[in-house]
Each structure stands twice: as C-alpha cells, then as structure tokens.
XYZ file of C-alpha atoms in Angstrom:
703
model
C 55.632 6.896 -46.353
C 54.190 4.121 -44.203
C 50.515 4.494 -43.408
C 50.574 2.135 -40.451
C 50.585 3.761 -36.981
C 53.224 1.357 -35.708
C 55.693 -0.824 -37.525
C 57.996 -3.289 -35.919
C 60.930 -5.571 -36.523
C 61.468 -7.368 -33.223
C 64.060 -9.971 -32.220
C 62.753 -13.382 -31.156
C 63.766 -12.842 -27.526
C 62.225 -9.389 -27.192
C 59.386 -9.450 -24.640
C 56.080 -7.755 -25.356
C 55.859 -4.473 -23.379
C 52.076 -4.605 -23.284
C 49.178 -2.456 -24.404
C 50.514 0.643 -22.647
C 53.694 0.657 -24.711
C 51.849 -0.150 -27.934
C 49.554 2.828 -27.297
C 52.615 5.064 -27.175
C 53.792 3.768 -30.524
C 50.348 4.324 -31.995
C 50.303 7.886 -30.691
C 50.877 10.714 -33.135
C 51.955 13.227 -30.464
C 55.636 12.367 -30.757
C 57.985 10.193 -32.712
C 58.926 6.863 -31.165
C 61.785 4.598 -32.198
C 62.997 1.471 -30.439
C 66.735 0.805 -30.907
C 68.811 -2.345 -30.319
C 72.070 -1.065 -28.774
C 73.937 -4.215 -29.749
C 73.331 -3.843 -33.481
C 72.573 -0.123 -33.591
C 69.423 -0.838 -35.622
C 65.824 0.271 -35.343
C 63.437 -2.399 -34.019
C 60.184 -0.406 -34.066
C 59.129 3.026 -35.306
C 55.840 4.875 -35.445
C 54.390 6.936 -38.254
C 55.322 10.244 -36.601
C 58.995 9.229 -36.544
C 58.777 8.173 -40.201
C 57.464 11.633 -41.081
C 60.284 13.342 -39.180
C 62.983 11.328 -40.919
C 61.352 11.396 -44.356
C 61.486 7.624 -44.743
C 59.001 4.781 -44.674
C 58.878 2.184 -41.930
C 60.106 -0.460 -44.374
C 63.210 1.630 -45.152
C 63.971 2.343 -41.486
C 63.572 -1.274 -40.409
C 65.676 -2.669 -43.238
C 68.905 -2.712 -41.215
C 69.050 1.063 -40.626
C 69.795 2.825 -37.364
C 69.988 6.412 -36.019
C 73.234 7.171 -37.861
C 71.569 6.521 -41.241
C 68.988 9.315 -40.895
C 70.872 12.000 -38.960
C 72.415 15.007 -40.707
C 76.086 14.309 -41.626
C 77.210 17.307 -39.558
C 75.541 15.829 -36.459
C 76.549 12.233 -37.055
C 79.634 12.173 -34.794
C 77.782 13.788 -31.889
C 74.879 11.391 -32.345
C 77.148 8.353 -32.257
C 78.823 9.719 -29.127
C 75.398 10.143 -27.517
C 74.433 6.485 -28.096
C 77.893 5.200 -27.188
C 77.925 7.175 -23.927
C 74.413 5.998 -23.008
C 75.172 2.355 -23.785
C 78.242 2.559 -21.552
C 76.833 4.510 -18.578
C 73.207 3.388 -18.744
C 72.052 7.050 -18.726
C 71.148 9.036 -21.810
C 71.255 12.821 -21.881
C 68.733 14.798 -23.863
C 70.024 16.101 -27.151
C 69.020 17.968 -30.258
C 69.982 16.917 -33.736
C 68.959 17.297 -37.356
C 67.385 14.692 -39.599
C 68.198 14.930 -43.294
C 65.426 13.823 -45.671
C 66.357 12.191 -48.989
C 65.040 15.340 -50.730
C 67.339 17.605 -48.684
C 64.764 18.780 -46.126
C 66.245 19.325 -42.642
C 64.166 18.660 -39.524
C 65.334 19.651 -36.051
C 64.403 17.155 -33.335
C 64.741 16.895 -29.571
C 65.664 13.387 -28.443
C 64.902 11.795 -25.043
C 66.020 8.189 -24.566
C 64.764 5.704 -21.958
C 66.165 2.252 -21.260
C 63.557 -0.379 -22.054
C 65.413 -3.688 -21.418
C 68.707 -4.360 -19.677
C 71.132 -7.269 -19.736
C 71.586 -9.324 -16.573
C 74.600 -7.162 -15.580
C 72.543 -3.948 -15.816
C 73.866 -2.723 -19.171
C 71.202 -1.310 -21.506
C 70.101 -3.740 -24.193
C 67.209 -1.965 -25.892
C 66.089 1.653 -25.645
C 63.211 3.761 -26.850
C 63.765 7.269 -28.207
C 61.012 9.856 -27.806
C 61.454 12.424 -30.561
C 59.785 15.844 -30.842
C 59.885 18.049 -33.910
C 61.263 21.407 -32.709
C 62.141 22.749 -36.149
C 59.879 25.780 -35.886
C 60.996 26.670 -32.360
C 64.661 26.195 -33.204
C 64.511 28.393 -36.285
C 62.685 31.106 -34.384
C 65.242 31.080 -31.578
C 68.052 31.253 -34.113
C 66.516 34.339 -35.742
C 65.984 36.036 -32.407
C 69.494 35.294 -31.204
C 71.011 36.576 -34.448
C 69.112 39.872 -34.288
C 69.530 40.326 -30.499
C 65.953 41.630 -30.415
C 63.254 40.989 -27.863
C 62.078 37.438 -27.901
C 58.592 37.493 -29.404
C 57.576 33.967 -30.103
C 54.123 34.028 -31.617
C 54.164 30.675 -33.289
C 51.127 28.738 -34.310
C 53.035 25.456 -34.473
C 52.810 23.165 -31.495
C 52.243 24.400 -27.927
C 55.076 26.893 -27.782
C 55.070 30.373 -26.285
C 57.478 33.191 -25.409
C 57.970 35.541 -22.473
C 60.198 38.292 -21.108
C 60.833 38.683 -17.390
C 62.010 42.210 -16.463
C 63.921 41.869 -13.173
C 63.781 45.636 -12.557
C 59.978 45.826 -12.518
C 59.485 42.131 -11.638
C 56.909 41.935 -14.434
C 56.507 39.215 -17.021
C 55.435 40.063 -20.556
C 54.115 37.038 -22.425
C 52.623 36.326 -25.806
C 49.224 34.858 -26.586
C 50.688 31.344 -26.866
C 52.199 31.537 -23.388
C 48.953 32.843 -21.913
C 47.172 29.884 -23.477
C 49.694 27.459 -21.968
C 49.226 28.969 -18.487
C 45.470 29.376 -18.849
C 45.791 33.159 -18.372
C 43.329 35.680 -19.843
C 44.347 36.975 -23.242
C 45.620 40.529 -23.474
C 48.716 42.719 -23.529
C 48.992 43.511 -19.828
C 52.115 42.133 -18.097
C 51.807 39.576 -15.322
C 53.466 40.051 -11.944
C 56.256 37.615 -11.137
C 54.329 36.544 -8.029
C 51.295 35.527 -10.139
C 53.583 33.941 -12.732
C 55.283 31.663 -10.210
C 52.076 31.001 -8.258
C 51.047 28.563 -11.009
C 54.251 26.549 -10.544
C 53.995 23.530 -8.258
C 55.410 24.282 -4.810
C 57.927 21.423 -4.998
C 59.314 22.862 -8.273
C 59.645 26.540 -7.259
C 62.686 26.189 -5.014
C 64.516 24.128 -7.641
C 63.763 26.691 -10.368
C 65.079 29.505 -8.196
C 68.278 27.609 -7.377
C 68.957 26.683 -11.012
C 68.359 30.244 -12.241
C 70.543 31.812 -9.536
C 73.322 29.327 -10.246
C 73.261 30.179 -13.973
C 73.254 33.932 -13.277
C 76.028 33.549 -10.721
C 78.122 31.804 -13.363
C 77.268 34.588 -15.867
C 75.761 31.946 -18.127
C 74.184 33.014 -21.377
C 71.088 30.979 -20.604
C 69.585 27.919 -18.997
C 66.905 25.293 -19.711
C 64.355 24.618 -16.971
C 61.743 21.870 -16.560
C 58.796 22.442 -14.247
C 55.096 21.775 -13.750
C 52.166 24.154 -13.448
C 48.574 23.914 -12.298
C 46.289 25.717 -14.731
C 43.131 27.420 -13.450
C 41.077 24.650 -15.067
C 42.850 22.082 -12.869
C 45.091 20.614 -15.560
C 48.644 19.660 -14.641
C 51.046 20.552 -17.443
C 54.765 19.862 -17.871
C 56.663 22.798 -19.376
C 60.176 23.374 -20.603
C 61.550 26.930 -20.605
C 64.680 27.937 -22.542
C 66.009 31.209 -21.140
C 68.464 33.819 -22.381
C 69.750 36.302 -19.796
C 70.449 39.949 -20.484
C 73.220 41.740 -18.542
C 74.100 45.430 -18.196
C 77.567 46.926 -18.443
C 78.387 45.886 -14.873
C 77.360 42.269 -15.544
C 74.187 42.660 -13.512
C 71.314 40.618 -14.879
C 68.486 42.805 -16.116
C 66.037 40.460 -17.762
C 65.409 36.989 -19.127
C 63.751 36.150 -22.412
C 62.754 32.679 -23.424
C 60.583 30.158 -25.143
C 58.211 27.809 -23.354
C 57.271 24.413 -24.777
C 54.459 22.228 -23.465
C 56.115 18.792 -23.050
C 53.284 17.174 -21.093
C 52.726 14.313 -23.529
C 56.449 13.629 -23.714
C 56.862 13.528 -19.928
C 53.782 11.356 -19.500
C 55.097 8.994 -22.163
C 58.440 8.833 -20.369
C 56.626 8.092 -17.110
C 54.665 5.289 -18.756
C 57.852 3.821 -20.191
C 59.501 4.041 -16.763
C 56.475 2.245 -15.314
C 56.789 -0.494 -17.926
C 60.485 -0.871 -17.131
C 59.819 -1.276 -13.396
C 56.527 -3.165 -13.285
C 55.354 -6.608 -14.296
C 53.215 -6.347 -17.437
C 50.866 -9.169 -16.381
C 50.033 -8.230 -12.783
C 51.032 -4.559 -12.628
C 53.130 -5.304 -9.536
C 56.681 -3.981 -9.126
C 59.172 -6.237 -10.892
C 62.502 -7.527 -9.582
C 64.326 -4.292 -10.472
C 61.953 -2.006 -8.563
C 61.698 -4.481 -5.681
C 65.475 -4.495 -5.352
C 65.574 -0.669 -5.290
C 62.919 -0.501 -2.555
C 64.667 -3.237 -0.609
C 67.884 -1.177 -0.674
C 65.946 1.825 0.662
C 64.450 -0.283 3.441
C 67.879 -1.659 4.353
C 69.193 1.913 4.695
C 66.388 2.653 7.181
C 67.061 -0.625 8.986
C 70.654 0.484 9.583
C 69.129 3.388 11.531
C 67.132 0.979 13.674
C 63.893 0.407 11.703
C 63.366 -3.336 11.310
C 61.363 -5.036 8.590
C 60.598 -8.465 7.109
C 61.087 -9.993 3.667
C 58.528 -12.672 2.733
C 59.243 -14.913 -0.251
C 56.405 -17.050 -1.576
C 55.351 -19.089 -4.559
C 52.194 -20.980 -5.443
C 51.591 -24.641 -4.690
C 50.324 -26.645 -7.692
C 50.694 -23.700 -10.094
C 52.437 -25.849 -12.708
C 49.527 -28.288 -12.625
C 47.161 -25.421 -13.460
C 49.314 -24.354 -16.423
C 49.710 -27.910 -17.691
C 46.081 -28.943 -17.369
C 44.117 -25.722 -17.986
C 46.516 -23.752 -20.176
C 48.752 -20.711 -19.850
C 45.896 -18.266 -20.434
C 44.179 -19.422 -17.277
C 47.553 -19.545 -15.519
C 48.029 -15.861 -16.356
C 44.552 -15.077 -15.059
C 45.404 -16.905 -11.844
C 48.594 -14.865 -11.346
C 46.621 -11.655 -11.852
C 44.019 -12.759 -9.300
C 46.740 -13.751 -6.824
C 48.327 -10.306 -7.180
C 44.966 -8.691 -6.386
C 44.563 -10.747 -3.216
C 48.112 -10.010 -2.109
C 47.619 -6.245 -2.540
C 44.434 -6.377 -0.471
C 46.320 -7.835 2.511
C 49.100 -5.222 2.526
C 49.382 -1.609 3.648
C 50.511 1.309 1.490
C 53.937 1.264 3.154
C 54.491 -2.378 2.175
C 55.699 -3.616 -1.217
C 54.653 -6.749 -3.074
C 56.469 -7.679 -6.285
C 56.345 -10.463 -8.834
C 59.883 -11.738 -9.295
C 59.015 -14.122 -12.134
C 56.810 -17.134 -12.846
C 54.734 -17.789 -9.730
C 57.341 -16.235 -7.415
C 56.363 -13.195 -5.334
C 58.175 -11.228 -2.629
C 56.943 -8.790 0.011
C 58.641 -6.080 2.078
C 56.718 -5.630 5.319
C 57.972 -2.467 7.031
C 57.462 -0.471 10.216
C 56.060 -3.322 12.306
C 57.023 -5.338 15.356
C 58.752 -8.543 14.267
C 58.495 -11.505 14.128
C 54.890 -11.413 15.326
C 53.553 -9.211 12.532
C 55.319 -11.236 9.838
C 53.791 -14.421 11.244
C 50.302 -12.925 11.238
C 50.686 -11.627 7.687
C 52.048 -14.962 6.438
C 49.121 -16.844 7.967
C 46.633 -14.430 6.379
C 48.275 -14.896 2.989
C 48.196 -18.675 3.304
C 44.509 -18.478 4.200
C 43.440 -16.112 1.394
C 45.442 -17.914 -1.302
C 43.991 -21.267 -0.274
C 40.477 -20.016 -1.037
C 39.238 -21.146 -4.500
C 39.597 -18.851 -7.500
C 36.742 -18.611 -10.021
C 38.486 -18.137 -13.370
C 37.077 -18.512 -16.887
C 34.404 -20.933 -15.720
C 36.845 -23.033 -13.687
C 37.252 -23.280 -9.942
C 40.997 -23.286 -9.290
C 42.505 -24.232 -5.933
C 46.184 -23.625 -5.271
C 47.867 -22.433 -2.105
C 51.181 -20.968 -1.056
C 54.305 -21.589 0.972
C 56.299 -18.735 2.516
C 59.855 -18.138 3.671
C 60.615 -15.176 5.939
C 63.831 -13.321 6.756
C 64.046 -10.458 9.254
C 66.209 -7.353 9.308
C 68.492 -6.728 11.062
C 68.584 -10.215 12.643
C 69.101 -12.134 9.388
C 71.216 -9.565 7.600
C 71.596 -5.954 6.573
C 72.263 -6.473 2.879
C 69.518 -6.696 0.261
C 70.986 -9.775 -1.411
C 71.465 -11.528 1.924
C 67.896 -10.941 3.083
C 66.409 -12.081 -0.218
C 68.658 -15.148 -0.304
C 67.757 -16.039 3.292
C 64.052 -15.636 2.520
C 64.486 -17.971 -0.468
C 66.214 -20.562 1.713
C 63.391 -20.387 4.246
C 60.881 -20.838 1.401
C 62.831 -23.868 0.191
C 62.527 -25.391 3.682
C 58.807 -24.549 3.899
C 58.135 -26.347 0.615
C 60.230 -29.328 1.692
C 58.192 -29.597 4.899
C 54.892 -29.613 3.014
C 52.481 -27.277 1.281
C 50.731 -24.343 2.920
C 53.504 -23.679 5.423
C 55.563 -20.719 6.602
C 59.149 -20.925 7.754
C 61.546 -18.362 9.234
C 65.172 -18.329 8.178
C 67.578 -20.144 10.496
C 71.384 -19.974 10.221
C 71.720 -23.735 9.674
C 69.713 -23.376 6.456
C 72.645 -21.543 4.955
C 74.931 -24.438 5.838
C 72.550 -26.868 4.140
C 72.334 -24.652 1.076
C 76.107 -24.456 0.916
C 76.214 -28.243 1.105
C 73.703 -28.391 -1.745
C 75.894 -26.073 -3.816
C 78.928 -28.236 -3.104
C 76.953 -31.301 -4.192
C 75.994 -29.497 -7.401
C 79.645 -28.655 -8.107
C 80.658 -32.250 -7.329
C 78.027 -33.565 -9.754
C 79.238 -31.352 -12.576
C 82.798 -32.437 -11.914
C 81.777 -36.092 -11.635
C 80.258 -36.129 -15.119
C 83.496 -34.821 -16.613
C 85.656 -37.122 -14.454
C 83.539 -40.195 -15.351
C 82.769 -41.044 -11.733
C 79.384 -42.565 -12.599
C 78.921 -46.308 -13.017
C 76.076 -48.620 -13.978
C 75.027 -51.512 -11.760
C 72.589 -54.158 -13.002
C 69.854 -56.146 -11.255
C 68.313 -59.242 -12.882
C 64.656 -59.637 -13.809
C 63.506 -63.273 -13.542
C 60.649 -65.118 -15.211
C 58.435 -66.477 -12.423
C 57.519 -69.741 -14.149
C 61.065 -70.863 -15.040
C 63.295 -68.638 -12.858
C 65.142 -67.810 -16.064
C 66.779 -64.364 -16.286
C 64.906 -62.460 -18.988
C 66.485 -59.070 -18.493
C 68.487 -56.713 -16.307
C 67.707 -53.209 -15.101
C 70.467 -50.588 -15.333
C 70.821 -48.672 -12.059
C 73.044 -45.607 -11.763
C 75.667 -45.281 -9.019
C 78.110 -42.476 -8.232
C 81.613 -43.367 -7.134
C 82.314 -40.253 -5.073
C 86.020 -39.891 -4.219
C 85.194 -39.134 -0.555
C 81.694 -40.478 0.091
C 82.138 -43.747 -1.776
C 79.233 -45.363 -3.658
C 76.279 -42.946 -3.662
C 72.752 -44.263 -4.470
C 70.711 -42.396 -7.097
C 68.008 -41.062 -4.770
C 70.718 -38.921 -3.119
C 71.614 -37.021 -6.273
C 69.147 -37.661 -9.132
C 66.591 -35.044 -7.902
C 69.321 -32.399 -7.929
C 70.503 -33.366 -11.420
C 66.931 -32.832 -12.620
C 66.773 -29.387 -10.992
C 70.035 -28.157 -12.520
C 69.528 -29.755 -15.948
C 72.406 -32.224 -15.570
C 70.016 -35.147 -16.016
C 70.067 -34.666 -19.800
C 73.790 -35.343 -20.444
C 73.838 -37.886 -17.602
C 70.783 -39.712 -18.960
C 72.323 -39.753 -22.429
C 75.456 -41.394 -21.006
C 73.346 -43.983 -19.139
C 71.535 -44.948 -22.345
C 74.761 -45.267 -24.330
C 76.562 -47.222 -21.606
C 73.624 -49.566 -20.921
C 73.248 -50.408 -24.603
C 76.995 -50.925 -24.998
C 77.121 -53.295 -21.988
C 74.040 -55.262 -23.066
C 75.485 -55.751 -26.553
C 78.305 -57.778 -24.939
C 75.931 -60.217 -23.205
C 75.133 -63.515 -24.864
C 71.569 -64.427 -25.733
C 68.524 -62.213 -25.923
C 68.585 -60.777 -22.380
C 66.918 -57.350 -22.330
C 68.289 -54.190 -20.708
C 65.891 -51.834 -18.897
C 66.747 -48.126 -18.585
C 64.779 -45.615 -16.517
C 63.846 -42.290 -18.118
C 63.242 -39.325 -15.810
C 60.343 -36.935 -16.555
C 62.834 -34.174 -17.382
C 64.738 -36.453 -19.748
C 61.515 -37.613 -21.407
C 60.502 -33.997 -22.090
C 63.712 -33.386 -24.040
C 63.106 -32.908 -27.756
C 66.211 -34.917 -28.567
C 65.212 -38.063 -26.629
C 64.217 -40.162 -29.649
C 67.413 -39.215 -31.490
C 69.464 -40.088 -28.397
C 67.894 -43.554 -28.150
C 68.358 -44.164 -31.861
C 72.013 -43.123 -31.678
C 72.697 -45.342 -28.635
C 71.245 -48.362 -30.468
C 73.134 -47.632 -33.657
C 76.524 -47.071 -32.027
C 76.235 -50.131 -29.744
C 74.748 -52.438 -32.368
C 72.125 -53.611 -29.845
C 68.942 -55.145 -31.227
C 66.191 -52.575 -30.433
C 63.966 -55.406 -29.154
C 66.434 -55.897 -26.286
C 66.090 -52.298 -25.019
C 63.316 -51.580 -22.544
C 62.593 -47.979 -21.526
C 60.842 -47.452 -18.180
C 58.734 -44.371 -17.472
C 56.641 -43.389 -14.456
C 53.131 -41.981 -14.229
C 54.672 -38.538 -13.683
C 55.642 -38.568 -17.355
C 52.083 -39.431 -18.376
C 50.625 -36.614 -16.277
C 52.320 -34.008 -18.472
C 51.268 -32.822 -21.933
C 49.378 -35.976 -22.913
C 49.336 -35.563 -26.679
C 53.046 -34.700 -26.887
C 53.852 -37.545 -24.477
C 51.914 -40.101 -26.501
C 53.564 -38.859 -29.690
C 57.022 -39.409 -28.177
C 56.050 -42.872 -26.931
C 54.839 -43.902 -30.388
C 58.050 -42.623 -31.991
C 60.106 -44.674 -29.524
C 57.915 -47.695 -30.162
C 58.543 -47.278 -33.889
C 62.268 -47.784 -33.232
C 61.445 -51.309 -32.048
C 62.176 -50.754 -28.339
C 59.915 -51.926 -25.511
C 58.100 -49.469 -23.210
C 57.339 -50.250 -19.558
C 55.212 -48.400 -16.998
C 57.257 -48.276 -13.780
C 55.982 -47.993 -10.165
C 52.459 -48.900 -11.233
C 49.800 -48.336 -8.595
C 51.428 -45.404 -6.813
C 49.557 -42.776 -8.881
C 45.913 -42.255 -9.701
C 45.540 -42.284 -13.471
C 47.325 -45.454 -14.597
C 44.313 -47.294 -15.984
C 43.427 -44.552 -18.464
C 46.992 -44.467 -19.773
C 47.163 -48.234 -20.153
C 44.112 -47.903 -22.349
C 45.588 -45.078 -24.435
C 49.045 -46.570 -25.051
C 50.024 -50.232 -25.620
C 52.751 -50.655 -23.002
C 54.826 -53.831 -23.269
C 55.181 -54.213 -19.543
C 53.800 -52.950 -16.246
C 56.043 -52.985 -13.169
C 54.133 -53.399 -9.907
C 55.561 -51.206 -7.166
C 57.456 -52.832 -4.309
C 54.982 -51.485 -1.736
C 52.454 -54.131 -2.855
C 55.042 -56.932 -2.930
C 56.242 -56.075 0.566
C 52.773 -56.548 2.059
C 52.040 -59.900 0.360
C 50.766 -62.363 2.928
C 50.238 -59.536 5.448
C 47.300 -57.682 3.940
C 44.505 -59.010 1.798
C 44.436 -55.799 -0.233
C 47.983 -56.203 -1.649
C 47.304 -59.690 -2.948
C 44.013 -58.609 -4.472
C 45.638 -55.633 -6.206
C 48.466 -57.746 -7.654
C 46.005 -60.386 -8.884
C 43.830 -57.682 -10.482
C 46.768 -55.944 -12.173
C 48.198 -59.248 -13.451
C 44.818 -60.307 -14.850
C 44.215 -56.920 -16.458
C 47.671 -56.871 -18.089
C 47.216 -60.397 -19.377
C 44.024 -59.242 -21.080
C 45.901 -56.286 -22.573
C 48.791 -58.491 -23.757
C 51.232 -56.826 -21.362
C 53.821 -58.524 -19.148
C 53.912 -57.817 -15.405
C 57.025 -57.509 -13.242
C 56.782 -57.364 -9.456
C 59.535 -55.302 -7.817
C 61.047 -55.742 -4.364
C 60.883 -59.549 -4.115
C 62.989 -60.608 -1.123
C 61.576 -63.950 0.102
C 60.546 -67.285 -1.355
C 57.121 -66.789 0.195
C 56.627 -63.586 -1.786
C 57.885 -65.318 -4.934
C 55.429 -68.232 -4.580
C 52.574 -65.828 -3.861
C 53.385 -63.885 -7.039
C 53.268 -67.099 -9.052
C 49.818 -67.823 -7.635
C 48.619 -64.296 -8.483
C 49.593 -64.700 -12.133
C 52.595 -62.350 -12.171
C 54.960 -63.016 -15.142
C 58.299 -61.650 -13.830
C 59.935 -60.761 -10.532
C 62.837 -58.567 -9.469
C 64.495 -58.124 -6.095
C 67.177 -59.107 -3.597
C 65.947 -62.709 -3.588
C 67.779 -63.154 -6.881
C 70.573 -60.606 -6.585
C 71.522 -57.185 -5.342
C 72.522 -54.723 -8.107
C 76.014 -55.666 -9.369
C 78.664 -53.843 -11.427
C 79.092 -54.702 -15.091
C 82.193 -56.875 -14.552
C 80.174 -59.289 -12.385
C 77.225 -59.686 -14.749
C 78.497 -62.644 -16.858
C 79.205 -64.717 -13.729
C 75.881 -63.721 -12.166
C 73.968 -64.695 -15.299
C 75.732 -68.064 -15.360
C 74.915 -68.695 -11.704
C 71.246 -67.778 -12.079
C 71.015 -69.867 -15.237
C 72.223 -72.951 -13.324
C 69.744 -72.204 -10.544
C 66.914 -71.937 -13.079
C 67.849 -75.317 -14.604
C 68.066 -76.955 -11.185
C 64.619 -75.694 -10.164
C-alpha cells in the first residue's frame, strides 16, 4: 500500500487546482480520486482511497479506473453512473462495493463533483469523494433483516441511531446520536420539539416537506440531509437514513434511522465547488461564476432593475511579465484584485476572466453616472504604484462599459458590448473609459469580415509581393530590393500592409503568411541576375515562432538562393522581448549565412545597447529623420551620428523615405551608405523588376 498521502498521474494540460485542493487530497478523512472522463482512468488518488480499494497508488494510476476496483456485481451500475454523469453534467450519489484482491468487500458512498469542463460545458475531469460506510451498511442490513428496533451503537465513525415515536412525539436516541447533537448522555427520550430545535431554521421546512411526501407515498424510507447547531456552537452536516413503520391501516407510527456526520464531506464538496468557480490566483469569481451572476442580474433587469458591466484589462501588463517575470506578474494580479474589491460594494461582483482581463457587475445604482464614477476611481487606484517583491510597478487600466437594459438584455450581448467598448478605449489611449455605442458593433462586424477575407485570401492566393530598390549612395547602383506585401482584394483592389498586417498578427495568420512571403521573395530573387540582395521584414510575432530558423533554411534550400543575398529586417520591438532567446535566434539565423538588419532605427529607446550586443549587418534609418533633412538641424546631426557609429561598428546604413535630390545629396554628405525611397522607384510588382533594374543600372552608369 502506498505510504504517500497523495499520488498523482496528471495530463500535461491539467491545471493545478491550488493548495486548497491539495489539502483535500492529503486529508485522511475521506477517500479522494480524480477521474478523467475521456479515458475513464484515475489521475490522482489519496492514501485513504488506496486503503478502501485495497490497492497501492502505483496500481491504481497504472491505467486503471473505477470499473477495475468495483465489485463485479456493481460494475454495470457503476458504469451507468459515470456514463450518466458525463452526459448530463450532474452526478447522483451512489453506494457501491469495492472488492480487494484478497476478497475483502468494502461498502462506500460516492459523491462526485465536476472539477474541469470542456468549452461546451461537458465534464472533462471529476473528483470522487468516497466514504467507507461498511460498518453502517452491515448494521442496517442486520436490522432490516430482523425487523427489530434500530439500535445503532457503533464505535466506528460518527454514526448514531434514533427512533421517533409519532404517537408520543418522543425521540429515543443512542449514545452516538447524543454525542453528534451535543446532548447530555443518558437514556431519557428527547422531545421532538427539542430534537428539531437544533436543526437550522432554513432546513426545518424542507425536512418536514420531504418526510411528509415520503409518508404520503407510503415509502419504506427516505434519506435526509440537514444541518444542526450544537450547544458548543459547532455547525455540523448530518445525513439521516429513515425507515418508517406503519400500522394495519397504513398510518405511520414511527421512524427509525441512522445518522451519519458528513460535515467533512460537505465541507470538502464546498471547497471543490469554490475551486471550480473561483480563480486560484486571485480568489475572485472566474468566468463561469461571473456568467451565472450576470444571468441573475439580467433576470432582475427584465423587471426594471438596471445595472452596468465594466470590462477592463491592465495597461503594460505584458511588459511587467516580460521584464520582471511571471512570479511578479502573478503578484501584481493578486494586488490588482485586492484594490478592485476595495472599490466595490457587497452587491457588486468582480471576476477575473483570464490573463489580465477583469469584469465587474455594478448593480442597483443610477446609470450611467455611477458607472462613470466607479470607472474613474478604478483608473485612479490602478494607476498608483504597486510595491511588489522589492520593485515599484506602475501599470494602469482601460475600461469599457455597457449598460442594461439600454445596451442589451442578454448576458452574452452585454459582455460583448463591454468588450467592444474596452477595445475602443484602448485604441484611444491608455487610462481611458469608454461607453458602448451602437456603431462599435458595426466596426467590429467589419473587423470580423476583414478577418474572414484574410483567411480566404491566403487560400485563394490573393497576396502579391512588390519590390522597392535600395541604392548605393556613392554610385547610385542598385544593391538590393525590399519585398513589400500587397493584398489584391477582389472588391477593394490593392490593399497596403498597414491596413491588414496588425490583424494578421492578432489572429495568428502572420505565421503562414510570413512563411509564404519568405518563400516567394527567395524564389523571385533567385531569378534576378547578379548579386542583388532581397530584404524581407519579420514581424515580432513571426520572429517569436520556434520554427522561424527552419522556415528560412527551407526557403533558401528550395529556391536555391545564395544565403548572402537574403537580408532579414527586424524592428526594436523584437529586441525588447526575451533578450537571451532573441539573441539566440539571431545568431542561428546568422549562422545560415543571411544578413540581419535593424529596421526603423531611432524610433525606439534601446537601439544602442542592442547594436552593441549583436553584430547587425545593416541599420535602416527611419524615414522621419530623412523627411526633415534640411529643415531641422537635429535630423542631420542624428543621421551623421548614426552613420559614423555604424561605420565604426562595420555596419552599413540605409536611409528610408528618400524623395528628393536634395535629401539624397545631404545623405551623401552625412556619410550614409545606401538610400531607399520614391526618388528611385515606387514599389513595383515582380514582373516589372527586370526592366526597373535595367533602367536604374543605366542611370547609375550615366551619373
């Protein structure tokens, strides 16, 4: 038998339920077994469950499930129990027998709670709470067989017996029952009034109704669950199993029964229910509980009680995670939850929906004024610095607000409208609040249509590469071309990348699209004569892909392009991410023989440190500096400084956005090596590139 208090065999995608759930597994008050409904196998068991089934944890977790340990006579009923629960999402309590390898039979009472659900609500993993009721079951069997008075004087567990005489309205109970109720020991009967006085008021009416219904149906017995307050102040959960006695005219005369203290079991079930409906990190309601409370609030709103839904997330949260680590990010989320709770009333609900996303139900207030005041308070308190693990962390929040009934009377609609308002608030800037407006839905629908069009466009091959030349300043010779993506939309015509690339990054389409761009650019460049290079931009999302190096290597191999002719351009956004992983990827790309360029140099704040850490082949000076040449002294000074620095680092410089001869001459004076812009050519499709190269070559010779 396993000596460990808790043994586990968890799938990779199973989330940790937290310390509360682990404490249940480590408890010896009841057996616990976690079951995967898809495979029918045990995932975790505790030592108490091992003892009940007569098997070690290693045996139970070696591909076995409930059907492997249950008594053969109970196997069909047990399978039906799990099948019914997996289908309906609700598990009924049941009793069954476990058969030990040595022939020992153990009776057990099984309560099952859903621990994790699939996205469609079907149960995925459950936890069974198992109590050994062998002694109680055998005693009840003996009493039922002999039809004698029920005298349960068992010393096993917290189990007692009683007999309620309806003629005298007196209750005779054994020593075990008196101990459960906290009554003085003795043989004297207890009046029914005193007996029921210990029962919680909210449970008495239900007990009376259930008993009368069973008697009215001439039932043999009934099982009742209720709570009592003991004289010492303890709240206990009890389960009573009754047998009714009838006279010759079918009038009930008495009830005999057994009482079991199930307090630990009920408390464990409550803790599991809490885990299932609350976020383990912050303790806030999770999406499931938030949705249930939102449905309740909507029902009240249909009767005229308005409320507000506030959706918010944290500004700069990803920067905290990336720079200070996930441990501090978790601490920040916990601190944010504390501040949010402090600003709300008991009738309000705040939930963590996932990541840094939170949602609030603000009820029973005058809207929209109260929602505005609450949103402003939240923006103010979340802007204040957080002191976490020796760091001062400053974030902030943006909020979107939808109102009921004005913005909808469906839970999904209100949450969706709040999300759309949040999307607008973030687009307008950080630290803002925004109420839902009907036109937001139209814009969101347009965004969804654009997303569908993009997915279709990739399959329909509607994308095309245009190319813009890069010219050597000294000779005006074309040294390379930059590949620029265009979308030939069947209705909108040629669509520039800034209109759709951000969305492709959001929906993950940038990965297959970027792979196509690399393959197509290399294939086109391989057809050009000479040693002209081809420059391809890599988005931050694409650069973070684990398969990037393999994709580049495959594109070179299949096209036959000399790696020295491929130039990959990245922005400072890439360098701001996980530095060590980023540098590792850059060195692996460099090892292929390709050239690496830093694009849009000067628009960030950390370029110099990265130029020192990685030997870029080229630095591209952003067009904002080229545009102001001759107009501001600062632009010329910056270009001269960058060109001189890159020369010292053995890096080429390319100035973007060159449109006039004056700018071109100024760049030559500042020491810039290459230039790119409309002065030489607008981006052109692949079919025009040979002619364009020939024309620019003649121009270079003439100059």
